[in-house]
């Protein structure tokens, strides 16, 4: 199947990044009435319903897949599970602004792991940006002690592990999207993540114990945003963009996510955004710029093979 045009791919990636910035705020709000597992399961079930409907309407059936493809899709599902659940768990301990800044390291994390695994860019081209971005993550993780929660360092670590999970998902998804459509990859991996989370509801409950009446309207709206925009729309847009320009170049657009997350956290959640958080953003974005500058020639050469 043909790859999307470069312009369409960049547009889709920018949309996904901004929507994910808003999802940080929505996840923080949803945790008022739902446990992390409840919010993640409900989010994934709702997103799955939308994606399955869209898939059936557009494709009308499942393409033939090899046993290797099924194995890859299962592993990708673990990446989705880690991203959705770990970030929600981390948000119990850190502010949305801090989480948004940490998520801003995703471009460099993806580039580093991409260079180490599929070697689409030389590792020497991304290490310097990786050091700068990791310094930014470390800075805001320390700031998290003043930001929110009883164990902010744990929260920052959980959010960062969620970023690593998504980076691995972005890299691995390209390995099958030359044979399987992005929409099929999206719903099958989300199905895996959903099924694996359901047993965890017995260990992390809030709404199930308090009852549906305990859920406020803002929290239902936040959950709806996660289902429609953060899961169904943003995830599909991201896969569409990755298919078009590859994981390393796609990851550069992730720098829009922390900007949106920090701005919305300050406006909606009334969270304080101080000098340390802004310095962390600056370090991360400089790291992203370094990676983009050092990898652009190799990425343009590689993109001609799509």
Short mmCIF file of C-alpha atoms in Angstrom, two decimals:
data_model
loop_
_atom_site.label_atom_id
_atom_site.label_comp_id
_atom_site.label_asym_id
_atom_site.label_seq_id
_atom_site.Cartn_x
_atom_site.Cartn_y
_atom_site.Cartn_z
CA UNK A 1 0.00 0.00 0.00
CA UNK A 2 1.23 3.50 -0.83
CA UNK A 3 2.66 5.78 1.81
CA UNK A 4 1.00 9.14 2.56
CA UNK A 5 2.49 12.32 1.11
CA UNK A 6 5.03 14.18 3.26
CA UNK A 7 2.69 17.14 3.79
CA UNK A 8 -0.22 14.93 4.85
CA UNK A 9 2.03 12.96 7.17
CA UNK A 10 3.35 16.08 8.92
CA UNK A 11 -0.17 17.48 9.27
CA UNK A 12 -1.43 14.27 10.84
CA UNK A 13 1.52 14.14 13.24
CA UNK A 14 1.03 17.75 14.34
CA UNK A 15 -2.65 17.09 15.02
CA UNK A 16 -1.82 14.00 17.07
CA UNK A 17 0.79 15.86 19.12
CA UNK A 18 -1.57 18.71 20.04
CA UNK A 19 -4.41 16.33 20.90
CA UNK A 20 -2.08 14.37 23.16
CA UNK A 21 -1.11 17.58 24.89
CA UNK A 22 -4.78 18.05 25.76
CA UNK A 23 -5.02 14.43 26.85
CA UNK A 24 -2.62 15.08 29.74
CA UNK A 25 -5.16 17.49 31.23
CA UNK A 26 -8.05 15.13 30.46
CA UNK A 27 -6.30 12.22 32.16
CA UNK A 28 -5.59 14.32 35.24
CA UNK A 29 -9.26 15.34 35.43
CA UNK A 30 -10.52 11.78 34.88
CA UNK A 31 -8.52 10.55 37.87
CA UNK A 32 -10.90 12.53 40.07
CA UNK A 33 -13.62 9.89 39.66
CA UNK A 34 -11.83 6.90 38.11
CA UNK A 35 -8.85 4.81 39.14
CA UNK A 36 -5.95 4.68 36.69
CA UNK A 37 -6.95 1.21 35.48
CA UNK A 38 -10.64 2.12 35.19
CA UNK A 39 -9.85 5.24 33.17
CA UNK A 40 -7.47 3.30 30.91
CA UNK A 41 -9.89 0.40 30.33
CA UNK A 42 -12.88 2.66 29.61
CA UNK A 43 -10.75 4.84 27.34
CA UNK A 44 -9.54 1.83 25.36
CA UNK A 45 -12.97 0.17 25.09
CA UNK A 46 -14.49 3.39 23.76
CA UNK A 47 -11.62 3.96 21.34
CA UNK A 48 -11.82 0.35 20.19
CA UNK A 49 -15.54 0.68 19.40
CA UNK A 50 -14.84 3.74 17.22
CA UNK A 51 -11.86 2.16 15.47
CA UNK A 52 -13.64 -1.14 14.77
CA UNK A 53 -16.60 0.70 13.26
CA UNK A 54 -14.30 2.81 11.09
CA UNK A 55 -12.23 -0.22 10.08
CA UNK A 56 -15.29 -2.25 9.03
CA UNK A 57 -16.65 0.68 7.05
CA UNK A 58 -13.37 1.38 5.26
CA UNK A 59 -11.84 -2.07 4.85
CA UNK A 60 -14.72 -4.50 5.35
CA UNK A 61 -12.63 -7.40 6.58
CA UNK A 62 -9.35 -8.60 8.01
CA UNK A 63 -6.39 -8.95 5.69
CA UNK A 64 -4.37 -12.16 5.75
CA UNK A 65 -1.65 -12.08 8.38
CA UNK A 66 1.22 -14.43 9.09
CA UNK A 67 2.03 -15.83 12.51
CA UNK A 68 4.97 -13.42 12.67
CA UNK A 69 2.63 -10.48 12.02
CA UNK A 70 0.32 -11.61 14.81
CA UNK A 71 3.28 -11.87 17.17
CA UNK A 72 4.42 -8.35 16.29
CA UNK A 73 0.90 -6.98 16.80
CA UNK A 74 0.76 -8.60 20.24
CA UNK A 75 4.06 -7.00 21.23
CA UNK A 76 2.84 -3.65 19.89
CA UNK A 77 -0.25 -4.08 22.07
CA UNK A 78 2.05 -4.25 25.09
CA UNK A 79 3.46 -0.89 24.01
CA UNK A 80 -0.04 0.63 23.92
CA UNK A 81 -0.82 -0.90 27.31
CA UNK A 82 2.35 0.52 28.84
CA UNK A 83 1.77 3.97 27.38
CA UNK A 84 -1.85 4.34 28.45
CA UNK A 85 -1.59 2.77 31.90
CA UNK A 86 1.83 3.98 33.04
CA UNK A 87 1.12 7.63 32.23
CA UNK A 88 -2.23 7.50 34.05
CA UNK A 89 -0.56 5.91 37.07
CA UNK A 90 2.20 8.52 36.98
CA UNK A 91 -0.31 11.37 36.87
CA UNK A 92 -1.47 10.37 40.36
CA UNK A 93 1.86 11.62 41.67
CA UNK A 94 2.93 14.55 39.45
CA UNK A 95 1.23 17.56 37.95
CA UNK A 96 0.00 17.66 34.38
CA UNK A 97 2.63 20.27 33.55
CA UNK A 98 5.49 18.08 34.79
CA UNK A 99 4.08 15.03 32.98
CA UNK A 100 3.69 17.06 29.79
CA UNK A 101 7.31 18.17 29.88
CA UNK A 102 8.52 14.59 30.43
CA UNK A 103 6.37 13.41 27.53
CA UNK A 104 8.13 16.03 25.45
CA UNK A 105 11.21 13.79 25.55
CA UNK A 106 9.41 11.27 23.33
CA UNK A 107 11.03 12.49 20.08
CA UNK A 108 14.54 11.91 21.37
CA UNK A 109 13.66 8.67 23.13
CA UNK A 110 12.16 7.40 19.87
CA UNK A 111 15.20 8.51 17.87
CA UNK A 112 17.63 6.87 20.31
CA UNK A 113 15.75 3.59 20.38
CA UNK A 114 15.20 3.71 16.63
CA UNK A 115 18.92 4.18 16.04
CA UNK A 116 19.71 1.31 18.41
CA UNK A 117 17.12 -1.14 17.02
CA UNK A 118 16.25 -0.61 13.36
CA UNK A 119 19.28 1.66 12.76
CA UNK A 120 17.43 4.05 10.47
CA UNK A 121 19.79 6.79 11.69
CA UNK A 122 23.34 6.50 13.11
CA UNK A 123 23.49 6.47 16.90
CA UNK A 124 26.25 9.12 16.80
CA UNK A 125 23.71 11.50 15.27
CA UNK A 126 21.29 11.35 18.20
CA UNK A 127 23.31 10.84 21.39
CA UNK A 128 23.95 14.56 22.01
CA UNK A 129 20.26 15.41 21.70
CA UNK A 130 19.51 12.48 23.98
CA UNK A 131 21.76 13.87 26.71
CA UNK A 132 20.11 17.31 26.52
CA UNK A 133 16.59 15.92 26.62
CA UNK A 134 17.39 13.55 29.48
CA UNK A 135 18.78 16.54 31.38
CA UNK A 136 15.45 18.31 30.83
CA UNK A 137 13.51 15.28 32.07
CA UNK A 138 15.72 15.02 35.16
CA UNK A 139 15.25 18.72 35.89
CA UNK A 140 11.45 18.62 35.85
CA UNK A 141 11.42 15.33 37.75
CA UNK A 142 13.22 17.10 40.58
CA UNK A 143 10.77 20.00 40.24
CA UNK A 144 8.01 17.44 40.63
CA UNK A 145 8.81 17.21 44.32
CA UNK A 146 7.27 20.65 44.67
CA UNK A 147 4.63 20.10 41.99
CA UNK A 148 2.21 17.50 43.33
CA UNK A 149 1.73 14.11 44.93
CA UNK A 150 3.23 12.03 47.69
CA UNK A 151 5.78 10.22 45.47
CA UNK A 152 6.56 12.59 42.58
CA UNK A 153 9.82 10.87 41.62
CA UNK A 154 7.91 7.61 41.19
CA UNK A 155 5.29 9.46 39.16
CA UNK A 156 7.93 10.97 36.90
CA UNK A 157 9.50 7.54 36.37
CA UNK A 158 6.15 5.99 35.48
CA UNK A 159 5.41 8.74 32.96
CA UNK A 160 8.85 8.32 31.40
CA UNK A 161 8.36 4.55 31.10
CA UNK A 162 5.08 5.32 29.35
CA UNK A 163 7.08 7.43 26.89
CA UNK A 164 9.49 4.53 26.29
CA UNK A 165 6.53 2.22 25.65
CA UNK A 166 5.16 4.58 22.99
CA UNK A 167 8.58 4.97 21.37
CA UNK A 168 8.88 1.20 21.00
CA UNK A 169 5.34 1.08 19.61
CA UNK A 170 6.12 3.76 17.02
CA UNK A 171 9.25 1.93 15.91
CA UNK A 172 7.70 -1.51 15.80
CA UNK A 173 4.53 -0.41 14.01
CA UNK A 174 6.45 0.55 10.90
CA UNK A 175 7.68 -3.03 10.58
CA UNK A 176 4.16 -4.23 9.73
CA UNK A 177 2.54 -1.21 8.09
CA UNK A 178 3.98 -2.10 4.71
CA UNK A 179 1.73 -5.18 4.83
CA UNK A 180 -1.07 -4.20 7.22
CA UNK A 181 -3.03 -0.94 7.17
CA UNK A 182 -2.48 1.59 9.99
CA UNK A 183 -6.16 1.24 10.96
CA UNK A 184 -5.82 -2.52 11.40
CA UNK A 185 -2.61 -2.08 13.38
CA UNK A 186 -4.38 0.49 15.56
CA UNK A 187 -7.43 -1.54 16.54
CA UNK A 188 -5.66 -4.90 16.91
CA UNK A 189 -3.00 -3.48 19.23
CA UNK A 190 -5.63 -1.57 21.20
CA UNK A 191 -7.62 -4.80 21.54
CA UNK A 192 -4.58 -6.55 23.00
CA UNK A 193 -4.05 -3.71 25.47
CA UNK A 194 -7.71 -3.72 26.51
CA UNK A 195 -7.93 -7.47 27.12
CA UNK A 196 -4.74 -7.49 29.19
CA UNK A 197 -5.97 -4.62 31.39
CA UNK A 198 -9.37 -6.02 32.33
CA UNK A 199 -8.08 -8.41 35.05
CA UNK A 200 -6.30 -5.45 36.66
CA UNK A 201 -9.71 -3.93 37.52
CA UNK A 202 -9.80 -6.22 40.53
CA UNK A 203 -6.66 -4.57 41.92
CA UNK A 204 -7.34 -0.88 41.21
CA UNK A 205 -10.94 0.25 41.69
CA UNK A 206 -12.55 3.58 42.43
CA UNK A 207 -15.69 4.19 40.38
CA UNK A 208 -16.67 0.50 40.61
CA UNK A 209 -16.71 0.76 44.39
CA UNK A 210 -18.29 4.22 44.65
CA UNK A 211 -20.88 3.74 41.88
CA UNK A 212 -21.68 5.62 38.67
CA UNK A 213 -23.36 8.42 40.64
CA UNK A 214 -19.96 9.40 41.99
CA UNK A 215 -18.68 10.41 38.54
CA UNK A 216 -18.99 14.14 37.82
CA UNK A 217 -19.95 15.59 34.43
CA UNK A 218 -16.47 17.14 33.88
CA UNK A 219 -14.91 13.73 34.50
CA UNK A 220 -17.25 12.09 31.95
CA UNK A 221 -16.31 14.80 29.46
CA UNK A 222 -12.61 14.22 30.17
CA UNK A 223 -13.08 10.50 29.57
CA UNK A 224 -14.93 11.26 26.34
CA UNK A 225 -12.01 13.39 25.15
CA UNK A 226 -9.62 10.51 25.88
CA UNK A 227 -11.80 8.06 23.95
CA UNK A 228 -12.49 10.15 20.85
CA UNK A 229 -9.52 12.44 20.43
CA UNK A 230 -6.58 10.99 22.37
CA UNK A 231 -7.19 7.35 21.43
CA UNK A 232 -9.17 7.02 18.21
CA UNK A 233 -8.21 10.20 16.34
CA UNK A 234 -4.69 10.96 17.62
CA UNK A 235 -3.38 7.40 17.56
CA UNK A 236 -4.63 6.83 14.02
CA UNK A 237 -3.18 10.16 12.89
CA UNK A 238 0.17 9.25 14.44
CA UNK A 239 0.35 5.87 12.68
CA UNK A 240 -0.63 7.57 9.41
CA UNK A 241 2.26 10.02 9.82
CA UNK A 242 4.79 7.36 10.84
CA UNK A 243 3.87 5.36 7.76
CA UNK A 244 4.60 8.40 5.62
CA UNK A 245 7.92 9.67 6.99
CA UNK A 246 9.24 7.09 9.45
CA UNK A 247 9.58 7.07 13.26
CA UNK A 248 12.67 9.28 13.61
CA UNK A 249 11.35 12.20 11.53
CA UNK A 250 7.85 11.72 12.93
CA UNK A 251 9.13 11.97 16.49
CA UNK A 252 10.21 15.59 15.91
CA UNK A 253 6.55 16.68 15.82
CA UNK A 254 6.20 15.40 19.37
CA UNK A 255 7.70 18.67 20.61
CA UNK A 256 4.24 20.21 20.27
CA UNK A 257 2.87 17.92 22.98
CA UNK A 258 4.65 19.40 26.03
CA UNK A 259 3.91 22.96 24.90
CA UNK A 260 0.19 22.18 24.63
CA UNK A 261 0.21 20.16 27.86
CA UNK A 262 1.91 22.87 29.92
CA UNK A 263 -0.26 25.66 28.51
CA UNK A 264 -3.51 23.74 29.08
CA UNK A 265 -2.44 22.60 32.55
CA UNK A 266 -1.86 26.21 33.53
CA UNK A 267 -5.17 27.42 32.00
CA UNK A 268 -7.52 24.56 32.93
CA UNK A 269 -5.94 22.92 35.98
CA UNK A 270 -4.55 26.22 37.34
CA UNK A 271 -1.17 24.55 37.89
CA UNK A 272 1.87 26.68 38.49
CA UNK A 273 4.40 26.64 35.68
CA UNK A 274 7.70 27.94 37.00
CA UNK A 275 11.20 28.61 35.76
CA UNK A 276 12.31 25.01 36.30
CA UNK A 277 9.52 23.59 34.12
CA UNK A 278 10.25 26.13 31.39
CA UNK A 279 13.97 25.33 31.59
CA UNK A 280 13.14 21.64 31.26
CA UNK A 281 11.06 22.33 28.15
CA UNK A 282 13.91 24.38 26.70
CA UNK A 283 16.46 21.59 27.24
CA UNK A 284 14.15 18.98 25.74
CA UNK A 285 13.31 21.10 22.70
CA UNK A 286 16.99 21.89 22.10
CA UNK A 287 17.64 18.15 22.24
CA UNK A 288 14.88 17.58 19.69
CA UNK A 289 16.38 20.28 17.44
CA UNK A 290 19.83 18.68 17.66
CA UNK A 291 18.43 15.28 16.73
CA UNK A 292 16.43 16.72 13.85
CA UNK A 293 19.41 18.67 12.52
CA UNK A 294 21.79 15.71 12.74
CA UNK A 295 19.42 13.13 11.24
CA UNK A 296 17.69 15.13 8.51
CA UNK A 297 20.05 14.11 5.65
CA UNK A 298 19.82 10.43 6.51
CA UNK A 299 16.05 10.59 6.95
CA UNK A 300 15.51 12.29 3.60
CA UNK A 301 17.61 9.63 1.91
CA UNK A 302 15.71 6.87 3.64
CA UNK A 303 12.31 8.35 2.82
CA UNK A 304 12.82 7.76 -0.90
CA UNK A 305 12.47 4.04 -0.26
CA UNK A 306 8.88 4.34 0.99
#
